[in-house]
Coordinates of C-alpha atoms in Angstrom, one line a residue:
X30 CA 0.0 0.0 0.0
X31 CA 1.5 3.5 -0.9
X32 CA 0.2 6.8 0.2
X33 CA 0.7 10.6 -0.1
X34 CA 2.4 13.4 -0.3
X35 CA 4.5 11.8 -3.0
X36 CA 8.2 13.0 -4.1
X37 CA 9.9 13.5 -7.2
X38 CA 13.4 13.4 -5.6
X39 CA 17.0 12.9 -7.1
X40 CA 19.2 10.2 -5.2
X41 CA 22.5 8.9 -5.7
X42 CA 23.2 6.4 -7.9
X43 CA 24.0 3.5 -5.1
X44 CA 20.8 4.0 -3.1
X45 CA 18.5 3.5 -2.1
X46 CA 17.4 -0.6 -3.7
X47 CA 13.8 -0.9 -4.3
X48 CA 12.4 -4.3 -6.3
X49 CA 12.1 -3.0 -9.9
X50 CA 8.6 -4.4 -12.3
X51 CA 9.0 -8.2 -12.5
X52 CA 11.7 -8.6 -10.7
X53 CA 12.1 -10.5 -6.9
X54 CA 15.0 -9.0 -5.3
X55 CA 16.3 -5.5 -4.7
X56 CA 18.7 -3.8 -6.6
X57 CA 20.3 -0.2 -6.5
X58 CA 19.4 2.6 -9.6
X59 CA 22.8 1.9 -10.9
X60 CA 22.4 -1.8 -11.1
X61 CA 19.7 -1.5 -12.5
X62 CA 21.0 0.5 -15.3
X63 CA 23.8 -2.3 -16.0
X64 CA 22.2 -5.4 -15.3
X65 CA 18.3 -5.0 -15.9
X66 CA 17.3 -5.3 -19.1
X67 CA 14.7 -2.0 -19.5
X68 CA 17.6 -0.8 -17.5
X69 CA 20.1 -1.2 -20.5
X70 CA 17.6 0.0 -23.0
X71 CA 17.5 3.5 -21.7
X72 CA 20.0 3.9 -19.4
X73 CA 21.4 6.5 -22.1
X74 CA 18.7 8.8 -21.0
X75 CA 19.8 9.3 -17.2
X76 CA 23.1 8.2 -17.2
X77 CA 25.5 11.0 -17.6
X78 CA 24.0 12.5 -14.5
X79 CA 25.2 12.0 -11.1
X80 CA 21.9 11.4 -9.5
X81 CA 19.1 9.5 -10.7
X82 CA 15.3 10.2 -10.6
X83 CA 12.6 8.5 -8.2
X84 CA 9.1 8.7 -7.2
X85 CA 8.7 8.1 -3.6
X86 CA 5.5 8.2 -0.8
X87 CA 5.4 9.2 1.7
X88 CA 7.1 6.3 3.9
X89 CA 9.8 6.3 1.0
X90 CA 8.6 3.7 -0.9
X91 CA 10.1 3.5 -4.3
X92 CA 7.3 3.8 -7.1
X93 CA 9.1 4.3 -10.0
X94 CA 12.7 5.2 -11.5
X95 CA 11.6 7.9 -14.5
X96 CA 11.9 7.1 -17.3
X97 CA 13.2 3.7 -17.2
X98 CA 11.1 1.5 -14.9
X99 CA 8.3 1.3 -12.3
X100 CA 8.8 -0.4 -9.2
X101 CA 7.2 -4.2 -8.8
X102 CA 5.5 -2.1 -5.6
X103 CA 3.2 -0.7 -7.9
X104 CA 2.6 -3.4 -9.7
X105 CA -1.0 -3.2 -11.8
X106 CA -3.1 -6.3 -10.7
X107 CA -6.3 -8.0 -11.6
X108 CA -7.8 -6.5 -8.1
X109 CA -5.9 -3.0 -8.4
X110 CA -8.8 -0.4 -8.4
X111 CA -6.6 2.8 -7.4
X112 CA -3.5 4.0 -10.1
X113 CA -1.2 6.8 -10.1
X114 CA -0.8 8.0 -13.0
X115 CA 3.0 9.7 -13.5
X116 CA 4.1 11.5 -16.6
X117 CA 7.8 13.2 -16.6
X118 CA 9.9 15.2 -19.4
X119 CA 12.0 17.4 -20.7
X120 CA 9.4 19.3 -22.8
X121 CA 6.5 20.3 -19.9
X122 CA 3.9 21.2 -22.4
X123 CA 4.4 17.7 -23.7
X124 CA 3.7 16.6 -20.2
X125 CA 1.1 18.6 -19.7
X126 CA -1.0 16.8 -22.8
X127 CA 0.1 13.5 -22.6
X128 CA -1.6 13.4 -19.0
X129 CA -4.9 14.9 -20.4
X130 CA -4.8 12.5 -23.4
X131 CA -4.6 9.7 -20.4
X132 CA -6.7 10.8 -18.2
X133 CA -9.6 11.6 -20.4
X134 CA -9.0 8.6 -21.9
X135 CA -9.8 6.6 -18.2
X136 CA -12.4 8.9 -17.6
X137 CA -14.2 7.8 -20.7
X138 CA -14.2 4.3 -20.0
X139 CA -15.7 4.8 -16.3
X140 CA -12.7 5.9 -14.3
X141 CA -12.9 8.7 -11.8
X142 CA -9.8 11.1 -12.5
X143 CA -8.7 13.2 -9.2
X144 CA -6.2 16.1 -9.6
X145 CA -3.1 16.3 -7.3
X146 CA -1.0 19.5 -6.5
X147 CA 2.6 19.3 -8.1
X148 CA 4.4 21.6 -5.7
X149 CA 7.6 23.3 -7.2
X150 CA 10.3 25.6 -5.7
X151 CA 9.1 28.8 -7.3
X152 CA 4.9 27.6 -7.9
X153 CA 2.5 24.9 -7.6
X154 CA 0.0 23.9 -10.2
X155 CA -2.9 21.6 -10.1
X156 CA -2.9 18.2 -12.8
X157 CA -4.1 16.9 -14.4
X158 CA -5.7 20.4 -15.9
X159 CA -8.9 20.5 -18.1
X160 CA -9.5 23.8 -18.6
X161 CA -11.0 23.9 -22.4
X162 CA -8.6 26.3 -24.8
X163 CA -10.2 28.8 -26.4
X164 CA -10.4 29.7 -29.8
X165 CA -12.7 31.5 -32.4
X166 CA -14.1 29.7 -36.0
X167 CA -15.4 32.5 -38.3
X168 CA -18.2 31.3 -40.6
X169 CA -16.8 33.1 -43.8
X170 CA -13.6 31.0 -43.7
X171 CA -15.6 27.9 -42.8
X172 CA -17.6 28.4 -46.0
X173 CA -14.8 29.2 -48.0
X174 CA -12.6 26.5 -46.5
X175 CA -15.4 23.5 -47.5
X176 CA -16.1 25.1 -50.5
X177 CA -19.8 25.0 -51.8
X178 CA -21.5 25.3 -48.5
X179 CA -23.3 28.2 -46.9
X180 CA -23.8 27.1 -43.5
X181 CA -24.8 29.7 -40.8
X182 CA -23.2 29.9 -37.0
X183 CA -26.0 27.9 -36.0
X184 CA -25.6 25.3 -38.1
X185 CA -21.8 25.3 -37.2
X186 CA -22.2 25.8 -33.9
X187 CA -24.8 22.3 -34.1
X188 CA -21.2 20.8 -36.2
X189 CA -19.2 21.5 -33.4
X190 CA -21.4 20.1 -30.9
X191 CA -21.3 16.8 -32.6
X192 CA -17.8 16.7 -32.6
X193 CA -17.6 17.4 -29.1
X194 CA -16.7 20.9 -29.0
X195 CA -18.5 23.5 -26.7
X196 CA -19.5 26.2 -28.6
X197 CA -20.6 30.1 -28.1
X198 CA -22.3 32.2 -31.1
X199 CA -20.6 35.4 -30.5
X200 CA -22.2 37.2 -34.2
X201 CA -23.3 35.7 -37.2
X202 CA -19.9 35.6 -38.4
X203 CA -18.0 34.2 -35.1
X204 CA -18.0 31.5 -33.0
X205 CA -16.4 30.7 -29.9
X206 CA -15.1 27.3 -29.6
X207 CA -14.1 25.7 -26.3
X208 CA -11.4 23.3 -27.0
X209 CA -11.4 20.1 -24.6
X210 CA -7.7 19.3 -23.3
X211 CA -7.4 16.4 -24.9
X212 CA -7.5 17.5 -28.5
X213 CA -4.0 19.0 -28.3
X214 CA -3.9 18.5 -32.2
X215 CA -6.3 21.6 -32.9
X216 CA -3.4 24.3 -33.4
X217 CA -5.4 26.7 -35.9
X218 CA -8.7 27.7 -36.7
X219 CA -8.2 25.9 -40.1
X220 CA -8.1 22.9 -37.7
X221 CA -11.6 24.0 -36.5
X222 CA -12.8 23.9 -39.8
X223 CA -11.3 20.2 -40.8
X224 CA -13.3 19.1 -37.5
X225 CA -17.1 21.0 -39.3
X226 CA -16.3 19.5 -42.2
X227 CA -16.1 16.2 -40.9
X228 CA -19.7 16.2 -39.1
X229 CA -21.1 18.0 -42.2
X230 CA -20.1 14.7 -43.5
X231 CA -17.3 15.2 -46.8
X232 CA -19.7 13.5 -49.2
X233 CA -22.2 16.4 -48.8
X234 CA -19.7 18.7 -50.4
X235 CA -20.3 19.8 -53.8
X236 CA -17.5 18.2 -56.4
X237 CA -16.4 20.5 -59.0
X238 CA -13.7 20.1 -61.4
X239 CA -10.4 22.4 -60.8
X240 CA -10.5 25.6 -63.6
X241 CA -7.5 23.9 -65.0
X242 CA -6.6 21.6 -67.5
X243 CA -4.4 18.6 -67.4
X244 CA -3.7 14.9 -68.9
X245 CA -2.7 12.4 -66.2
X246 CA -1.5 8.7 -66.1
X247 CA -0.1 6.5 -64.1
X248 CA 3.9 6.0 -63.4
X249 CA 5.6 3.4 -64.8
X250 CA 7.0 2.5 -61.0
X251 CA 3.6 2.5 -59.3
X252 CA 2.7 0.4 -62.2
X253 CA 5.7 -2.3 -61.1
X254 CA 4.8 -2.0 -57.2
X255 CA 1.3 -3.3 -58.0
X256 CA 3.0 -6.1 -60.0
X257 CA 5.8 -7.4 -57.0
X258 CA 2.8 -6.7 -54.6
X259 CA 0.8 -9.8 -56.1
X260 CA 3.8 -11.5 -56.4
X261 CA 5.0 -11.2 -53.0
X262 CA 1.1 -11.7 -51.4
X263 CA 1.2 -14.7 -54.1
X264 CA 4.2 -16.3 -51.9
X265 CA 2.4 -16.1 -49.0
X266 CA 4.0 -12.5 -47.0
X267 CA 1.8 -10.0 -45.4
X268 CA 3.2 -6.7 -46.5
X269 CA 4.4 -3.8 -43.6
X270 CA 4.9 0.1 -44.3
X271 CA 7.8 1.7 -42.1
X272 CA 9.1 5.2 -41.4
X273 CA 11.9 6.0 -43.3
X274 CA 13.2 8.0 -40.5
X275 CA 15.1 5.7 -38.2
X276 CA 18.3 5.9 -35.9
X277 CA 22.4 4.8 -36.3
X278 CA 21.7 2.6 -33.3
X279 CA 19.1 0.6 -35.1
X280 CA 19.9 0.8 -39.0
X281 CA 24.0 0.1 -38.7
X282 CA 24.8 -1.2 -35.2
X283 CA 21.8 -3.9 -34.2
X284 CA 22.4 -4.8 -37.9
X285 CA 26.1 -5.4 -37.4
X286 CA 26.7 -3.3 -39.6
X287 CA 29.8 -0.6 -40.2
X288 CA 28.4 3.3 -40.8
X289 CA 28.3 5.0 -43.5
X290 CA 27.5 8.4 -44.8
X291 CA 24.2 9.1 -44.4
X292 CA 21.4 11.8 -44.2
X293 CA 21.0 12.5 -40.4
X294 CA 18.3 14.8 -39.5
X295 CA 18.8 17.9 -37.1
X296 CA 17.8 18.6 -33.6
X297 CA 15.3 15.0 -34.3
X298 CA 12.4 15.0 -31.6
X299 CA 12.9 11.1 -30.8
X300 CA 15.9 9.0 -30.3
X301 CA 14.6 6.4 -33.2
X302 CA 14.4 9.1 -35.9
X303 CA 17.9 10.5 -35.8
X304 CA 18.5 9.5 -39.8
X305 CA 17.1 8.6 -43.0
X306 CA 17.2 4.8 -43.6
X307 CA 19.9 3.5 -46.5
X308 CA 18.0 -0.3 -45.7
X309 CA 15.1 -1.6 -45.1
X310 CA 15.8 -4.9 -43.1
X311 CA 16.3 -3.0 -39.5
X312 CA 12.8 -2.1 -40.1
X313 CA 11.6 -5.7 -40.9
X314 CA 13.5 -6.5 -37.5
X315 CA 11.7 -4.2 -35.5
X316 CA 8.5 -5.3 -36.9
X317 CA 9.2 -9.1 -36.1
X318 CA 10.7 -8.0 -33.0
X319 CA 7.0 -6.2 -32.0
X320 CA 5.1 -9.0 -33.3
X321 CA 7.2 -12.2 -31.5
X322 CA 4.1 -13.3 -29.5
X323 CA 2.3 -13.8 -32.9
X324 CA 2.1 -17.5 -34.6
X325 CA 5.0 -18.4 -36.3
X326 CA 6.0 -18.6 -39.7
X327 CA 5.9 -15.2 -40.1
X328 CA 6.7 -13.4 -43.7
X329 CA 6.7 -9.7 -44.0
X330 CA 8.1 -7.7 -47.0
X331 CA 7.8 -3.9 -48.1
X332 CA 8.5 -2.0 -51.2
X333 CA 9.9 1.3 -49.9
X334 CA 12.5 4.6 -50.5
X335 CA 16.1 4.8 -48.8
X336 CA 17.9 7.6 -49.5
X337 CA 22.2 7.3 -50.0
X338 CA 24.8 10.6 -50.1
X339 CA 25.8 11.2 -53.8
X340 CA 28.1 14.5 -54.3
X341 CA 27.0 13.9 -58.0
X342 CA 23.8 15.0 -57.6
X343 CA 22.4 18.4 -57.3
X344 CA 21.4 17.7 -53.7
X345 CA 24.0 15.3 -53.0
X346 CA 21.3 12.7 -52.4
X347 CA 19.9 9.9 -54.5
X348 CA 16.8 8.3 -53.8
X349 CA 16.5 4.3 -54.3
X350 CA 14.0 2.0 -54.5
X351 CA 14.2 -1.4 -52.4
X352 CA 12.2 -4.4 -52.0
X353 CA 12.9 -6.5 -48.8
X354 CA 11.7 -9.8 -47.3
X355 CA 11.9 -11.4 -44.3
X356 CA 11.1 -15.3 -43.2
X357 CA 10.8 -16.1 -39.4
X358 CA 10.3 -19.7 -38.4
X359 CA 12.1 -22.7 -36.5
X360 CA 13.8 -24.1 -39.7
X361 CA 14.2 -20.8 -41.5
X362 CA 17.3 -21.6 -44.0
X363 CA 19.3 -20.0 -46.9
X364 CA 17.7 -22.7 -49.6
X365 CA 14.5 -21.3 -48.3
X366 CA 15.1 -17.8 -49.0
X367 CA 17.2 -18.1 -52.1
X368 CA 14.1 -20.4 -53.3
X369 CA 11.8 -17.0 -52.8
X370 CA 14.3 -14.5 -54.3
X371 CA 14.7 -16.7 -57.4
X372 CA 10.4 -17.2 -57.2
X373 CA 10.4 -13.3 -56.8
X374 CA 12.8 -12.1 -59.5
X375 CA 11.4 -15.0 -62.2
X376 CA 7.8 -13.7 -61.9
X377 CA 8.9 -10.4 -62.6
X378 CA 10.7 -11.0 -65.1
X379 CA 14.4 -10.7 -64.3
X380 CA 17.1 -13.1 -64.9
X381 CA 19.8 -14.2 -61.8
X382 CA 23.0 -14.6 -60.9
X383 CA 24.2 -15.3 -57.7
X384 CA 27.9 -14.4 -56.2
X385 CA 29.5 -15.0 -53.1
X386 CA 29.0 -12.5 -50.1
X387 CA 30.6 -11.3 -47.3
X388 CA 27.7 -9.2 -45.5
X389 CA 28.2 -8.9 -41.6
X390 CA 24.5 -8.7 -41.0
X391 CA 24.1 -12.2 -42.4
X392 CA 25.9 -15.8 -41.2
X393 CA 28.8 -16.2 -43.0
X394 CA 29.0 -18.4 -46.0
X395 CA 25.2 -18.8 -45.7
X396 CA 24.7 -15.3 -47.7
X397 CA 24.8 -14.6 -51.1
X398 CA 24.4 -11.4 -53.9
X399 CA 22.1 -11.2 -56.0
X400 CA 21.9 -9.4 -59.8
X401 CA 19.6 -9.6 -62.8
X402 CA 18.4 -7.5 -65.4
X403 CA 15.2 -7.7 -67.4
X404 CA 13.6 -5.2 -70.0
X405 CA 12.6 -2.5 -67.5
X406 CA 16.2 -2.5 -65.9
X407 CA 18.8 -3.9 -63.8
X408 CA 18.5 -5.4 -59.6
X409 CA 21.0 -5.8 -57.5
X410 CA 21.2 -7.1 -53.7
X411 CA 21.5 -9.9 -51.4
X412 CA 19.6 -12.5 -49.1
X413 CA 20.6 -15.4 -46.7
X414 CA 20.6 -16.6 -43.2
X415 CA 20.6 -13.0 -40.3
X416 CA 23.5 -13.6 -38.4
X417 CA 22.4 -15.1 -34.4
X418 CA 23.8 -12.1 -32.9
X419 CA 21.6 -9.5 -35.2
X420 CA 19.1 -12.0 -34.0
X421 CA 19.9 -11.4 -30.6
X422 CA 20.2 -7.8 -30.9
X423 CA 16.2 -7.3 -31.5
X424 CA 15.4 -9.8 -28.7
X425 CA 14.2 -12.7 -31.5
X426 CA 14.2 -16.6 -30.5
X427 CA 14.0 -18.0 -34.0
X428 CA 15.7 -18.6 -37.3
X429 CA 15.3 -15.4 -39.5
X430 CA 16.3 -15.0 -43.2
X431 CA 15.8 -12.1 -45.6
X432 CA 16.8 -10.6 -48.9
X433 CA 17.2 -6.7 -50.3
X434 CA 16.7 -6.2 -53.6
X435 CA 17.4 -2.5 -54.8
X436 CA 15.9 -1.5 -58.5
X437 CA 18.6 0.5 -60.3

């Protein structure tokens, strides 16, 4: 049992021990940064300091180590009726929504949300806070916006309602809007507007052609991805669509693979979108690694973009198009997967050659490159058996084998 006032408190790295989530035995925050396995994950968010963060009651019982684990104390239980709900940061506006979007997310499923006072050196302020924004919707620009309507403020004001949206008819031009706390995304009246023109329902809208004239068709290349998309659902894979943002940590050393030069993108908001990917089987990891509870074989592929450095081009970039596949079962081997690559580049047309290979993501002497050509152009790539420690690296417990395939 825990109880108030609670404390967000800063303690040396060597005490005190507390039981971390599913674990039986104490350990310090710095073992748990070395030896825990959440520990490792994020100990690069905490450890350059020389104290380490902890939520404590008021008998100084540890409830959680922010941001890298909760305590086994506070444990959630099929008979747990009462939860604290703690959100920390570096970005307190972030914060400050994330806690709304949570608590009005319990409160809408029959939870009763209770604020607490979060008492700082220089203020104290009351969260979770759900005082409505407030923001004005003109109809003029509503109209305009939609196109082909002319709805009054009553009518909008009715709109708004609908969408959950308290709403005041100032004149017959302006509305005031009263923006609940959880819809942090309405940044903008134009946001307002996208929210009407929902509930008016888009279908209602008047279509009218554009005042312009032009011949379209469709690309050759979207031609070909609807082509290796019924090849690939032919062979049996599901296909997955990734970010193409990812991170160093993920796309080079997880893949055991060395860096190379790369678009990386400036002052990134998250840790896992620190770069533009030049592969697409880290991505097919993470997938399996998110999905290892599902039933097993599972085959994934995706057609998608990577983007390489080239100082020959005007903005020393080149964009490439990959297909990738990935095979995860108990007797996943390279005949397997060379049996699909050679299935894959046959149905569409492309001749093969295979050559030896010395890629470090894959075991060695059970990975091979591929090349072909056919009327619409030339491949290159490579498939085989992933290496056990790449394996290891995204947590995985089976065989895994995969190919690339870039289109030049």
């Amino acid at each position: 049992v825990v109880s108030g006032p609670y404390k967000y408190i800063a303690t040396p790295k060597d005490e005190p021990a507390f039981v971390p989530l599913e674990m039986d035995e104490e350990m310090t925050p710095e073992e748990i940064l070395k030896n825990h396995k959440t520990g490792e994950k994020y100990a690069h968010l905490i450890d350059k300091f020389d104290k380490y963060p902890l939520i404590i009651d008021k008998d100084e019982q540890v409830l959680s180590m922010p941001p890298i684990i909760n305590g086994e104390l506070t444990k959630l239980k099929e008979d747990t009726t009462n939860i604290i709900v703690d959100v920390t940061g570096t970005d307190e506006r972030a914060v400050e929504q994330s806690l709304n979007i949570l608590c009005a997310s319990f409160a809408e499923v029959g939870g009763k949300v209770k604020s607490m006072e979060v008492i700082y050196e220089d203020e104290t302020i009351v969260c979770p806070d759900f005082t409505p924004k407030v923001r004005n919707v003109h109809v003029d620009l509503t109209n305009e916006l939609i196109g082909g309507t002319e709805l009054t403020a009553e009518d909008i004001k009715g709109l708004l309602e609908k969408a959950r949206f308290d709403a005041n008819i100032i004149n017959d031009n302006e509305l005031e809007v009263l923006i609940p706390p959880y819809r942090v995304d309405i940044l903008h009246e134009v946001d307002i507007v996208e929210n009407i023109t929902i509930q008016y329902h888009i279908n209602a809208v008047e279509a009218k052609l554009p005042d312009i004239v032009t011949v379209a068709s469709e690309d050759n290349w979207f031609k070909g991805e609807k082509t290796i998309r019924e090849v690939m659902v032919g062979l049996g894979f599901q296909e997955v669509m990734s970010l193409m943002l990812t991170s160093e940590e993920s796309q080079y050393k997880k893949m055991n693979q060395e860096e190379i030069d790369h678009v990386q993108v400036s002052k990134p908001i998250t840790i896992s979108g620190t770069m533009i990917r030049t592969s697409l089987l880290n991505s097919l990891m993470e997938f399996l690694e998110d999905n290892k509870h599902e039933d097993l074989p599972q085959k994934i592929f995706e057609i998608g973009d990577v983007l390489y450095m080239d100082e020959k081009s005007a903005n020393k970039t080149r964009q490439v198009k990959k297909l990738a596949g990935m095979i995860c079962h108990s007797s996943a081997n390279f005949t397997e997967i060379k049996s699909t690559v050679s299935s894959v580049l046959s149905n569409l047309g492309y001749s093969m050659e295979i050559s030896d290979s010395t890629n470090a993501s894959f075991i060695p002497g059970r990975v091979a490159d591929v090349s072909g050509e056919s009327k619409s152009g030339k491949i290159t790539g490579f498939f085989g058996e992933i290496a056990p420690e790449v394996i290891r690296n995204f947590e995985l417990e089976y065989p895994v084998i995969a190919f690339e395939i870039e289109f030049l």
